[in-house]
Coordinates of C-alpha atoms in Angstrom, one line a residue:
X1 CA 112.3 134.5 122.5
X2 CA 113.8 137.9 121.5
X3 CA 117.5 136.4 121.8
X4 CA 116.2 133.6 119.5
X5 CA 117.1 130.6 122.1
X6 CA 116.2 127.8 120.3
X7 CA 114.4 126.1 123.4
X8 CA 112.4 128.5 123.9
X9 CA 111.7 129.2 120.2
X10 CA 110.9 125.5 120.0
X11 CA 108.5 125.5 122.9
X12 CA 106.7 128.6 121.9
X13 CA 105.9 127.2 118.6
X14 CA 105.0 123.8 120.1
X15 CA 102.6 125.5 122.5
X16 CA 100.9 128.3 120.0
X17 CA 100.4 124.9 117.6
X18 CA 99.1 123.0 120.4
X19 CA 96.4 126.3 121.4
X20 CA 95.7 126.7 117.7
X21 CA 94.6 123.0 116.8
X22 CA 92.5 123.3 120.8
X23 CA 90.8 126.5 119.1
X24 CA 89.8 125.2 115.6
X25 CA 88.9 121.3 116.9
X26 CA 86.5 123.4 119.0
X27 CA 85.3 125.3 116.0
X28 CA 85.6 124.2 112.9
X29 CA 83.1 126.3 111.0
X30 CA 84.5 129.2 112.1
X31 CA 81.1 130.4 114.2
X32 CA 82.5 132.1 117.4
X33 CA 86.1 131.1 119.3
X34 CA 88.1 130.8 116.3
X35 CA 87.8 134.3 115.6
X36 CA 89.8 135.2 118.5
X37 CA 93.1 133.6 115.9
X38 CA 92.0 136.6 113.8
X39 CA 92.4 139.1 116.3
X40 CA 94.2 142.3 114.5
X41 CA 93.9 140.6 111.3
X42 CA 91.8 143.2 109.9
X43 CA 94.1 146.2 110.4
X44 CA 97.1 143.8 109.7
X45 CA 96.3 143.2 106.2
X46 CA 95.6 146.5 105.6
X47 CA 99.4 147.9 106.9
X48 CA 100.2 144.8 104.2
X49 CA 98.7 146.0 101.2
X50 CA 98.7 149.5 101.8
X51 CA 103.1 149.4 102.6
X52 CA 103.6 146.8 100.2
X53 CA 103.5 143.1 100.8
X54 CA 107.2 142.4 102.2
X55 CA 107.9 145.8 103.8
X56 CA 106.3 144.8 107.3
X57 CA 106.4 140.8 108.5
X58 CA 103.3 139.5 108.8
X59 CA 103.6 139.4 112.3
X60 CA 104.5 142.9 112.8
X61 CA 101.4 144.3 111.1
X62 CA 99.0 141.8 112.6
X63 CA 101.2 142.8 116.2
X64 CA 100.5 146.4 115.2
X65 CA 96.7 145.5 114.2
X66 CA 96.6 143.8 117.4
X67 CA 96.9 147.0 119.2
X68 CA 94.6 149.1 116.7
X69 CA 91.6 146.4 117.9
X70 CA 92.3 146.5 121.4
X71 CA 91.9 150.5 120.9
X72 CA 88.6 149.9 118.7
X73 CA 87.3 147.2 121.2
X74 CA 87.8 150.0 123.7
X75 CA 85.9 152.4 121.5
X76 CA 82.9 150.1 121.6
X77 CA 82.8 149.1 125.1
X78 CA 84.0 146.3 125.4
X79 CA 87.3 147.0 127.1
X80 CA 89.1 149.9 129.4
X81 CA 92.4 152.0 129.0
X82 CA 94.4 149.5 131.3
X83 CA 93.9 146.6 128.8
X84 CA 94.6 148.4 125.6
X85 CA 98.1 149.2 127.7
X86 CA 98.6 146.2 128.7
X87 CA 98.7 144.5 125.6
X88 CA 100.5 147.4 123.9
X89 CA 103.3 147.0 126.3
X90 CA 103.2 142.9 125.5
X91 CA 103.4 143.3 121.5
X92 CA 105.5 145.9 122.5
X93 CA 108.3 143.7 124.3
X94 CA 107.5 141.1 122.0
X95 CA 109.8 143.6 119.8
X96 CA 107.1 144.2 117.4
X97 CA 105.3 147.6 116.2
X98 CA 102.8 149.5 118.1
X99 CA 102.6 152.7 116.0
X100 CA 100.6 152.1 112.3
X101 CA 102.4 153.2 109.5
X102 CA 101.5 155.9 107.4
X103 CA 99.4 154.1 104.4
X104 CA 99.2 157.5 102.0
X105 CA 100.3 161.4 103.0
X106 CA 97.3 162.9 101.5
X107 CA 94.8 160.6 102.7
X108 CA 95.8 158.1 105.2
X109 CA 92.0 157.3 107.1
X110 CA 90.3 156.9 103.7
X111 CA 93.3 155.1 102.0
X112 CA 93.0 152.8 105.3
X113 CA 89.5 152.3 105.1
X114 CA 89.6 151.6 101.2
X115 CA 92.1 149.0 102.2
X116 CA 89.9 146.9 104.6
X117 CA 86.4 147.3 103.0
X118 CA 88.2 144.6 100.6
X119 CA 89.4 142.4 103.3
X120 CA 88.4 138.9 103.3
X121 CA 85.9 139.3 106.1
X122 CA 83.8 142.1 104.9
X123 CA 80.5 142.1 104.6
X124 CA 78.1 143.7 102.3
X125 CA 80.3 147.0 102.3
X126 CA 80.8 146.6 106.4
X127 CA 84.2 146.2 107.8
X128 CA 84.4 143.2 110.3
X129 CA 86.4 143.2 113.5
X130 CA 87.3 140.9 115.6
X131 CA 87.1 142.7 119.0
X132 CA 87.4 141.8 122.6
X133 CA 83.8 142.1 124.7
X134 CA 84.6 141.7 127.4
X135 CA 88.3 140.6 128.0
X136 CA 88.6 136.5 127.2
X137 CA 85.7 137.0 124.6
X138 CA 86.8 137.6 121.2
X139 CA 83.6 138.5 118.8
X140 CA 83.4 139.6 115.0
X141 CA 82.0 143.0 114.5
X142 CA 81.5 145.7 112.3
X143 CA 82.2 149.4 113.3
X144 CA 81.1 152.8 112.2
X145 CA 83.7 154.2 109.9
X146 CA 84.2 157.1 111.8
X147 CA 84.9 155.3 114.8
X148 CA 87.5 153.4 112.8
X149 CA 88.8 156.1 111.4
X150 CA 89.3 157.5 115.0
X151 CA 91.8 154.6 115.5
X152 CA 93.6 154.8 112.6
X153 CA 94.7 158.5 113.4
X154 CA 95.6 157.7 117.1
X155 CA 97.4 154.3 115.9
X156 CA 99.5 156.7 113.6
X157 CA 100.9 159.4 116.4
X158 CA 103.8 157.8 118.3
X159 CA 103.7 157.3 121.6
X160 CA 104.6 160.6 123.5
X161 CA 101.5 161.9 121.1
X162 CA 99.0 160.2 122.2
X163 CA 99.0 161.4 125.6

């Protein structure tokens, strides 16, 4: 996929179209599996707005978000250290970013937070997630800020940070 074969470029598309259409004809009101297509959405559209609509792909900030939820779902419970790595190695060899992007120097967490308490799938003031409890069940859920903002600061240290 990285060396852009068009086979597999044309199968993968084929197949995430074919899993997309299984998810929705199985919910269609949007009440429980479908939010697992959402999955790093949240933190995506912040990195979005926040850099500048264009700066990122949409794919590398949802990528990046991708990783900031499996770090939140672990801050909730509903996942360990080995899946969080896991999947930030795959969006990592998928070529995309791991590391969130600095969203304002003076106040990045709050800036952040700003950002996604205007996100499509807040409600009444709380952010929503979708997180993974447990791993294969992908749930909407709010957060405490400060557990959010926990997150956000690791998401923003690179790698050999982070310990």
């Amino acid at each position: 996929l990285r060396e852009r074969s068009p086979e597999a470029l044309s199968h993968a598309i084929r197949r995430s179209c074919e899993i997309k259409a299984k998810v929705v004809g199985h919910d269609e009101r949007e009440s429980g599996l479908r939010a697992i297509l959402n999955f790093g959405h949240t933190f995506g559209h912040a990195i979005e707005a926040g850099m500048g609509y264009g700066q990122w792909l949409h794919g590398e900030a949802v990528g990046c978000g991708m990783v900031m939820a499996a770090r939140l779902s672990m801050a909730l419970g509903g996942v360990d250290q080995a899946f969080v790595d896991r999947l930030t190695r795959l969006v990592r060899a998928a070529g995309l970013p791991v590391v969130a992007p600095v969203l304002d120097e003076q106040d990045n967490v709050g800036r952040s937070l700003q950002l996604m308490h205007v996100d499509k799938k807040a409600e009444a003031g709380a952010i929503r997630f979708v997180v993974i409890d447990p791993p294969g069940n992908a749930v909407m859920r709010s957060a405490p800020d400060d557990v959010v903002a926990n997150v956000i600061r690791l998401s923003c240290l690179g790698d050999d940070q982070r310990g």
